[in-house]
């Protein structure tokens, strides 16, 4: 009987060309669109530094302050000119290692440049240095502000240091030698001896979108398995009502119904993984571990669907909406649509992050990509397995001892 | 009006989908908007560096350096393991990890050297890595300046005083100000929220209107209507009117919800009214596009998949989720055959509009393109319905 149901369920799945097409077509289209949309991410200005555009207003500043600031500008920036089409400042020379692109302007002109977004900020030089910028919600705005403020602080600090040294010389604590000025100038330009490592973490941070997408696609079979439960409950479909007449245990019928789904979606997730590779998304060398995690995620998605399908006895409309909506919401909270959301959730509702199966799969893939050890990976596999067991138990609770008063 | 009434009767079957999607939107929008609402509009929002320091030297110089970092950045304590560090960098709990090796103090004081070995690991936020590296650079340079001022080495009895002087020198601050403080940040947040509603509108309009329309176009239902004496033209008009009414009600709900979160006072800002205008034109255009594809498809089984693929594909390629500047030009060109990318571009133009000499010509252009798309898709839908009617006859 088990083989009979499994065989006919498989045939039903394969012969329903429309559903089969969409089941296969949907993830592949989504992956392709996602790849096309996200491939520009590696060159994003959030992850790459472009010089900050600034208008410098000297106004009523003293001549020596203007001169000192000019020297500072030469050191950290290159001059630019306003774009004719009201775009950001254009560079006259190659910016290379410059931190800022600047233009000297009158106060009113600087305000207009900022208002038109041709510069990020305008800086007023005087006794104190003031930086004025727009509060805009975008990826690089507050980051640019951080760099510019840091540079301006450096200018003020150099002034302080020079004053302190002058005081030390005046008090006699320091006796300047012949090449004193030259040595001080060289010291101000000295390197730090700072070595920055990059162990691929940065690329992994961009890949989180793809990790979350794979997490979403492994949970996505939920929608399909919800409808499989409807094929078991005698009050939800005529086929189920008919099959109830056969003297065959519910749990065996359940597994016979669900097995073709498990096989189909497992094959699908493996295809998706290799398809991503074909698109040029490198998820790291640990293919075996990745596939185990994805298959575990797929099983979790299928049994989440059966749990929802068996526990909620309401209309198929609600179940279908949940089957489509829930994986999307979980994907959203795991950072599939915006990685910042993942951080917001982690800070505001850390518990949700720990139980969200899409996040678990995404973090598992991230840990395989970034960490040399497998501790985190196994921790995630255990958590996902617990989630899977809970989903199976809920399914059993929902399916056992059903009574149909009126079919 | 019979088709009009029937439409809403059939739509009751999709009530669960409507409520689920709206419920999800309300929860997510509430969470996202409130998490990003500014506390004080007058302050300029600047990302602050967060640094983790592992000091293996523990010399007076390294301690003074760590104390200086504490004054200029948020110091984040972490367990010194690969997983803890990478997790913190990944989650944005810290942006820069500095390792001070043994002999750091010795190397700093060495008359033969003008630097000391330091190891660091930055996060994906290059800007904050630059800021953190500048903090390190500043300290080193100031230290070296004093060393040179003392003739190449700082006398032991002067070390404590010099370290204090360095910290005092480096305490300089720059005053920051938000330009046209007003509601600029809230307007950009409103623009982003408007962009996000596009996804909900596309998803709901395709799935709900789709399932209702497919049910209405069922041949037996259609035959029943036609034999009852309702002309096809009147039936089509009734259905279109009903879909428009449903879309407008849904749209109004989404807009009102957003303003309850961000404040109705934003309605006094001209840019806010422009955003509403663009959103309305986009909603009508999406309705026309959805109607066309559903008329073309007519398969209820495939509708859920289509709705999910269509809404996600349009949203991802049009800049609803990911900023437009990250999306490659060829993808944007393909997406420009859909109204959403024009609405997103118009919204971006509105929120960044100069206050002194605003120029809304691009916004008008985008709305014009969306209107043309509406007319084109509406015509295509009518032609398709007509041809189907003929082939059936």
CSV table of N, CA and C in Angstrom, one decimal, chain B residues 105-216:
chain,number,residue,atom,x,y,z
B,105,UNK,N,54.9,48.7,23.2
B,105,UNK,CA,55.4,49.9,23.9
B,105,UNK,C,56.9,50.1,23.6
B,106,UNK,N,57.6,49.0,23.6
B,106,UNK,CA,59.0,49.0,23.4
B,106,UNK,C,59.3,49.6,22.0
B,107,UNK,N,58.5,49.1,21.0
B,107,UNK,CA,58.7,49.5,19.6
B,107,UNK,C,58.4,51.0,19.4
B,108,UNK,N,57.3,51.4,20.1
B,108,UNK,CA,56.9,52.8,20.0
B,108,UNK,C,58.0,53.7,20.5
B,109,UNK,N,58.7,53.3,21.6
B,109,UNK,CA,59.7,54.2,22.2
B,109,UNK,C,61.0,54.0,21.6
B,110,UNK,N,61.2,53.0,20.7
B,110,UNK,CA,62.5,52.7,20.1
B,110,UNK,C,62.9,53.9,19.2
B,111,UNK,N,64.1,54.5,19.5
B,111,UNK,CA,64.5,55.7,18.8
B,111,UNK,C,64.7,55.4,17.3
B,112,UNK,N,65.0,54.1,17.0
B,112,UNK,CA,65.3,53.7,15.6
B,112,UNK,C,64.0,53.5,14.8
B,113,UNK,N,62.9,53.5,15.4
B,113,UNK,CA,61.6,53.2,14.7
B,113,UNK,C,60.7,54.4,14.8
B,114,UNK,N,59.8,54.5,13.8
B,114,UNK,CA,58.8,55.6,13.9
B,114,UNK,C,57.4,54.9,13.8
B,115,UNK,N,57.3,53.6,14.1
B,115,UNK,CA,56.0,52.9,14.2
B,115,UNK,C,56.1,51.7,15.1
B,116,UNK,N,55.0,51.0,15.3
B,116,UNK,CA,55.1,49.8,16.1
B,116,UNK,C,54.1,48.8,15.4
B,117,UNK,N,54.5,47.5,15.4
B,117,UNK,CA,53.6,46.5,14.8
B,117,UNK,C,52.3,46.4,15.4
B,118,UNK,N,51.2,46.4,14.6
B,118,UNK,CA,49.8,46.3,15.1
B,118,UNK,C,49.1,45.4,14.1
B,119,UNK,N,48.2,44.6,14.6
B,119,UNK,CA,47.4,43.8,13.6
B,119,UNK,C,46.0,44.2,13.8
B,120,UNK,N,45.3,44.2,12.6
B,120,UNK,CA,43.8,44.6,12.7
B,120,UNK,C,43.0,43.8,11.7
B,121,UNK,N,41.8,43.7,12.0
B,121,UNK,CA,40.8,43.1,11.1
B,121,UNK,C,39.6,44.0,11.0
B,122,UNK,N,39.2,44.3,9.8
B,122,UNK,CA,38.1,45.2,9.6
B,122,UNK,C,36.9,44.5,9.2
B,123,UNK,N,35.7,45.2,9.2
B,123,UNK,CA,34.5,44.6,8.8
B,123,UNK,C,34.2,45.0,7.4
B,124,UNK,N,33.0,44.6,6.9
B,124,UNK,CA,32.7,45.0,5.5
B,124,UNK,C,32.5,46.5,5.3
B,125,UNK,N,32.3,47.2,6.4
B,125,UNK,CA,32.1,48.7,6.3
B,125,UNK,C,33.5,49.4,6.2
B,126,UNK,N,33.9,49.5,4.9
B,126,UNK,CA,35.2,50.1,4.7
B,126,UNK,C,35.4,51.4,5.3
B,127,UNK,N,34.3,52.2,5.3
B,127,UNK,CA,34.4,53.6,5.8
B,127,UNK,C,34.8,53.5,7.3
B,128,UNK,N,34.2,52.6,8.0
B,128,UNK,CA,34.5,52.6,9.5
B,128,UNK,C,35.9,52.0,9.8
B,129,UNK,N,36.3,51.1,8.8
B,129,UNK,CA,37.7,50.6,9.0
B,129,UNK,C,38.7,51.8,8.8
B,130,UNK,N,38.3,52.6,7.8
B,130,UNK,CA,39.2,53.8,7.5
B,130,UNK,C,39.3,54.7,8.7
B,131,UNK,N,38.1,54.9,9.3
B,131,UNK,CA,38.0,55.8,10.5
B,131,UNK,C,38.8,55.2,11.7
B,132,UNK,N,38.7,53.9,11.8
B,132,UNK,CA,39.4,53.2,12.9
B,132,UNK,C,40.9,53.3,12.7
B,133,UNK,N,41.3,53.0,11.4
B,133,UNK,CA,42.7,53.1,11.1
B,133,UNK,C,43.3,54.5,11.3
B,134,UNK,N,42.4,55.5,11.0
B,134,UNK,CA,42.9,56.9,11.2
B,134,UNK,C,43.1,57.1,12.7
B,135,UNK,N,42.3,56.5,13.5
B,135,UNK,CA,42.4,56.7,15.0
B,135,UNK,C,43.8,56.2,15.4
B,136,UNK,N,44.2,55.0,14.9
B,136,UNK,CA,45.5,54.4,15.2
B,136,UNK,C,46.6,55.3,14.6
B,137,UNK,N,46.4,55.7,13.4
B,137,UNK,CA,47.4,56.5,12.7
B,137,UNK,C,47.7,57.8,13.5
B,138,UNK,N,46.6,58.5,13.9
B,138,UNK,CA,46.7,59.7,14.6
B,138,UNK,C,47.6,59.6,15.9
B,139,UNK,N,47.3,58.5,16.6
B,139,UNK,CA,48.0,58.3,17.9
B,139,UNK,C,49.4,58.1,17.6
B,140,UNK,N,49.7,57.2,16.7
B,140,UNK,CA,51.1,56.9,16.4
B,140,UNK,C,51.8,58.2,15.9
B,141,UNK,N,51.2,58.9,15.0
B,141,UNK,CA,51.9,60.1,14.5
B,141,UNK,C,52.2,61.1,15.6
B,142,UNK,N,51.2,61.4,16.5
B,142,UNK,CA,51.3,62.3,17.5
B,142,UNK,C,52.4,61.9,18.5
B,143,UNK,N,52.4,60.5,18.8
B,143,UNK,CA,53.5,60.0,19.6
B,143,UNK,C,54.8,60.2,19.0
B,144,UNK,N,54.9,59.9,17.7
B,144,UNK,CA,56.2,60.1,17.0
B,144,UNK,C,56.7,61.6,17.0
B,145,UNK,N,55.7,62.5,16.9
B,145,UNK,CA,56.0,63.9,16.9
B,145,UNK,C,56.7,64.3,18.2
B,146,UNK,N,56.1,63.8,19.3
B,146,UNK,CA,56.6,64.1,20.7
B,146,UNK,C,58.0,63.4,20.8
B,147,UNK,N,58.1,62.2,20.3
B,147,UNK,CA,59.4,61.5,20.4
B,147,UNK,C,60.5,62.4,19.7
B,148,UNK,N,60.2,62.9,18.5
B,148,UNK,CA,61.1,63.7,17.7
B,148,UNK,C,61.4,65.0,18.4
B,149,UNK,N,60.3,65.5,19.0
B,149,UNK,CA,60.5,66.8,19.8
B,149,UNK,C,61.5,66.7,20.9
B,150,UNK,N,61.5,65.5,21.5
B,150,UNK,CA,62.4,65.2,22.6
B,150,UNK,C,63.8,64.8,22.1
B,151,UNK,N,64.0,64.8,20.8
B,151,UNK,CA,65.3,64.5,20.2
B,151,UNK,C,65.4,63.0,19.8
B,152,UNK,N,64.3,62.3,19.7
B,152,UNK,CA,64.4,60.9,19.2
B,152,UNK,C,63.9,59.9,20.2
B,153,UNK,N,64.0,60.2,21.5
B,153,UNK,CA,63.4,59.3,22.5
B,153,UNK,C,62.8,60.1,23.6
B,154,UNK,N,61.7,59.6,24.1
B,154,UNK,CA,61.1,60.3,25.2
B,154,UNK,C,61.7,59.8,26.5
B,155,UNK,N,62.2,60.8,27.3
B,155,UNK,CA,62.9,60.4,28.6
B,155,UNK,C,61.9,59.7,29.5
B,156,UNK,N,62.4,58.7,30.2
B,156,UNK,CA,61.5,57.9,31.1
B,156,UNK,C,60.7,58.7,32.0
B,157,UNK,N,61.3,59.8,32.6
B,157,UNK,CA,60.6,60.6,33.6
B,157,UNK,C,59.5,61.5,32.9
B,158,UNK,N,59.6,61.6,31.6
B,158,UNK,CA,58.7,62.5,30.9
B,158,UNK,C,57.5,61.7,30.3
B,159,UNK,N,57.7,60.3,30.4
B,159,UNK,CA,56.7,59.5,29.6
B,159,UNK,C,55.3,59.7,30.0
B,160,UNK,N,55.1,59.7,31.3
B,160,UNK,CA,53.7,59.8,31.8
B,160,UNK,C,53.1,61.1,31.4
B,161,UNK,N,53.8,62.2,31.6
B,161,UNK,CA,53.3,63.5,31.2
B,161,UNK,C,53.1,63.6,29.7
B,162,UNK,N,54.0,63.0,28.9
B,162,UNK,CA,53.8,63.0,27.4
B,162,UNK,C,52.6,62.2,27.0
B,163,UNK,N,52.4,61.1,27.6
B,163,UNK,CA,51.2,60.3,27.3
B,163,UNK,C,49.9,61.1,27.6
B,164,UNK,N,50.0,61.8,28.7
B,164,UNK,CA,48.8,62.7,29.0
B,164,UNK,C,48.6,63.8,28.0
B,165,UNK,N,49.8,64.4,27.6
B,165,UNK,CA,49.7,65.5,26.6
B,165,UNK,C,49.1,65.0,25.3
B,166,UNK,N,49.5,63.8,24.9
B,166,UNK,CA,49.0,63.2,23.7
B,166,UNK,C,47.5,63.0,23.7
B,167,UNK,N,47.1,62.5,24.8
B,167,UNK,CA,45.6,62.3,25.0
B,167,UNK,C,44.9,63.6,24.9
B,168,UNK,N,45.4,64.7,25.6
B,168,UNK,CA,44.8,66.0,25.6
B,168,UNK,C,44.7,66.6,24.2
B,169,UNK,N,45.9,66.5,23.5
B,169,UNK,CA,45.9,67.0,22.1
B,169,UNK,C,44.9,66.3,21.2
B,170,UNK,N,44.7,65.0,21.4
B,170,UNK,CA,43.8,64.3,20.6
B,170,UNK,C,42.4,64.4,20.9
B,171,UNK,N,42.1,65.2,21.9
B,171,UNK,CA,40.7,65.3,22.4
B,171,UNK,C,39.9,66.3,21.5
B,172,UNK,N,40.5,66.9,20.5
B,172,UNK,CA,39.8,67.9,19.7
B,172,UNK,C,38.6,67.4,19.1
B,173,UNK,N,37.6,68.2,19.1
B,173,UNK,CA,36.3,67.8,18.5
B,173,UNK,C,35.8,68.8,17.4
B,174,UNK,N,35.0,68.2,16.5
B,174,UNK,CA,34.5,69.0,15.4
B,174,UNK,C,33.0,69.1,15.6
B,175,UNK,N,32.5,70.4,15.5
B,175,UNK,CA,31.0,70.4,15.7
B,175,UNK,C,30.3,70.0,14.4
B,176,UNK,N,29.2,69.3,14.6
B,176,UNK,CA,28.4,68.8,13.4
B,176,UNK,C,27.0,69.4,13.5
B,177,UNK,N,26.4,69.6,12.3
B,177,UNK,CA,25.1,70.2,12.2
B,177,UNK,C,24.3,69.5,11.1
B,178,UNK,N,23.0,69.3,11.3
B,178,UNK,CA,22.2,68.7,10.2
B,178,UNK,C,21.7,69.9,9.4
B,179,UNK,N,21.8,69.7,8.1
B,179,UNK,CA,21.4,70.8,7.1
B,179,UNK,C,19.8,70.8,7.0
B,180,UNK,N,19.2,71.9,7.0
B,180,UNK,CA,17.7,72.0,6.9
B,180,UNK,C,17.1,70.9,7.7
B,181,UNK,N,17.4,70.9,9.0
B,181,UNK,CA,17.0,69.8,9.8
B,181,UNK,C,15.6,69.3,9.6
B,182,UNK,N,14.7,70.2,9.6
B,182,UNK,CA,13.2,69.9,9.3
B,182,UNK,C,12.9,68.4,9.5
B,183,UNK,N,12.4,67.8,8.4
B,183,UNK,CA,12.0,66.5,8.4
B,183,UNK,C,12.7,65.6,7.4
B,184,UNK,N,13.9,66.1,7.0
B,184,UNK,CA,14.6,65.4,5.9
B,184,UNK,C,14.8,63.9,6.1
B,185,UNK,N,15.2,63.5,7.3
B,185,UNK,CA,15.4,62.1,7.6
B,185,UNK,C,14.1,61.3,7.5
B,186,UNK,N,13.1,62.0,8.1
B,186,UNK,CA,11.8,61.3,8.0
B,186,UNK,C,11.3,61.1,6.6
B,187,UNK,N,11.5,62.2,5.8
B,187,UNK,CA,11.1,62.1,4.4
B,187,UNK,C,11.8,61.0,3.7
B,188,UNK,N,13.1,60.8,3.9
B,188,UNK,CA,13.8,59.7,3.2
B,188,UNK,C,13.3,58.4,3.7
B,189,UNK,N,12.9,58.3,5.0
B,189,UNK,CA,12.4,57.1,5.6
B,189,UNK,C,11.0,56.8,5.0
B,190,UNK,N,10.2,57.9,4.8
B,190,UNK,CA,8.9,57.8,4.1
B,190,UNK,C,9.1,57.3,2.7
B,191,UNK,N,10.1,57.8,2.0
B,191,UNK,CA,10.3,57.4,0.6
B,191,UNK,C,10.6,55.9,0.6
B,192,UNK,N,11.5,55.5,1.5
B,192,UNK,CA,11.8,54.0,1.5
B,192,UNK,C,10.6,53.2,1.8
B,193,UNK,N,9.8,53.7,2.8
B,193,UNK,CA,8.5,53.0,3.1
B,193,UNK,C,7.6,52.9,1.9
B,194,UNK,N,7.5,54.0,1.2
B,194,UNK,CA,6.7,54.0,0.0
B,194,UNK,C,7.2,52.9,-1.0
B,195,UNK,N,8.5,52.9,-1.1
B,195,UNK,CA,9.1,51.9,-2.0
B,195,UNK,C,8.7,50.4,-1.6
B,196,UNK,N,8.7,50.2,-0.2
B,196,UNK,CA,8.4,48.9,0.3
B,196,UNK,C,7.0,48.5,0.0
B,197,UNK,N,6.1,49.5,0.0
B,197,UNK,CA,4.7,49.2,-0.2
B,197,UNK,C,4.4,48.7,-1.6
B,198,UNK,N,5.4,49.1,-2.5
B,198,UNK,CA,5.2,48.6,-3.9
B,198,UNK,C,5.2,47.1,-3.9
B,199,UNK,N,6.1,46.4,-3.1
B,199,UNK,CA,6.1,45.0,-3.1
B,199,UNK,C,4.8,44.4,-2.7
B,200,UNK,N,4.2,44.9,-1.6
B,200,UNK,CA,3.0,44.4,-1.0
B,200,UNK,C,1.9,44.6,-2.1
B,201,UNK,N,1.9,45.8,-2.7
B,201,UNK,CA,0.8,46.1,-3.7
B,201,UNK,C,0.9,45.1,-4.9
B,202,UNK,N,2.2,44.9,-5.4
B,202,UNK,CA,2.3,44.0,-6.5
B,202,UNK,C,1.9,42.5,-6.1
B,203,UNK,N,2.3,42.1,-4.9
B,203,UNK,CA,2.0,40.7,-4.5
B,203,UNK,C,0.5,40.6,-4.3
B,204,UNK,N,-0.1,41.5,-3.6
B,204,UNK,CA,-1.5,41.4,-3.3
B,204,UNK,C,-2.4,41.5,-4.5
B,205,UNK,N,-2.0,42.5,-5.3
B,205,UNK,CA,-2.9,42.7,-6.5
B,205,UNK,C,-2.8,41.6,-7.5
B,206,UNK,N,-1.6,41.0,-7.6
B,206,UNK,CA,-1.5,39.8,-8.6
B,206,UNK,C,-2.2,38.6,-8.0
B,207,UNK,N,-2.0,38.4,-6.7
B,207,UNK,CA,-2.6,37.1,-6.1
B,207,UNK,C,-4.1,37.3,-5.9
B,208,UNK,N,-4.6,38.4,-5.3
B,208,UNK,CA,-6.0,38.5,-4.9
B,208,UNK,C,-6.8,38.8,-6.2
B,209,UNK,N,-6.4,39.8,-6.9
B,209,UNK,CA,-7.2,40.1,-8.1
B,209,UNK,C,-7.1,39.0,-9.1
B,210,UNK,N,-5.9,38.3,-9.1
B,210,UNK,CA,-5.7,37.2,-10.0
B,210,UNK,C,-6.7,36.1,-9.7
B,211,UNK,N,-6.7,35.6,-8.4
B,211,UNK,CA,-7.6,34.5,-8.1
B,211,UNK,C,-9.1,34.8,-8.4
B,212,UNK,N,-9.5,36.1,-8.0
B,212,UNK,CA,-10.9,36.5,-8.2
B,212,UNK,C,-11.2,36.6,-9.7
B,213,UNK,N,-10.3,37.1,-10.5
B,213,UNK,CA,-10.5,37.3,-11.9
B,213,UNK,C,-10.6,36.0,-12.6
B,214,UNK,N,-9.7,35.0,-12.2
B,214,UNK,CA,-9.7,33.7,-12.8
B,214,UNK,C,-11.0,33.0,-12.5
B,215,UNK,N,-11.5,33.2,-11.3
B,215,UNK,CA,-12.8,32.6,-10.9
B,215,UNK,C,-13.9,33.2,-11.7
B,216,UNK,N,-13.9,34.5,-11.9
B,216,UNK,CA,-14.9,35.2,-12.6
B,216,UNK,C,-14.9,34.8,-14.1
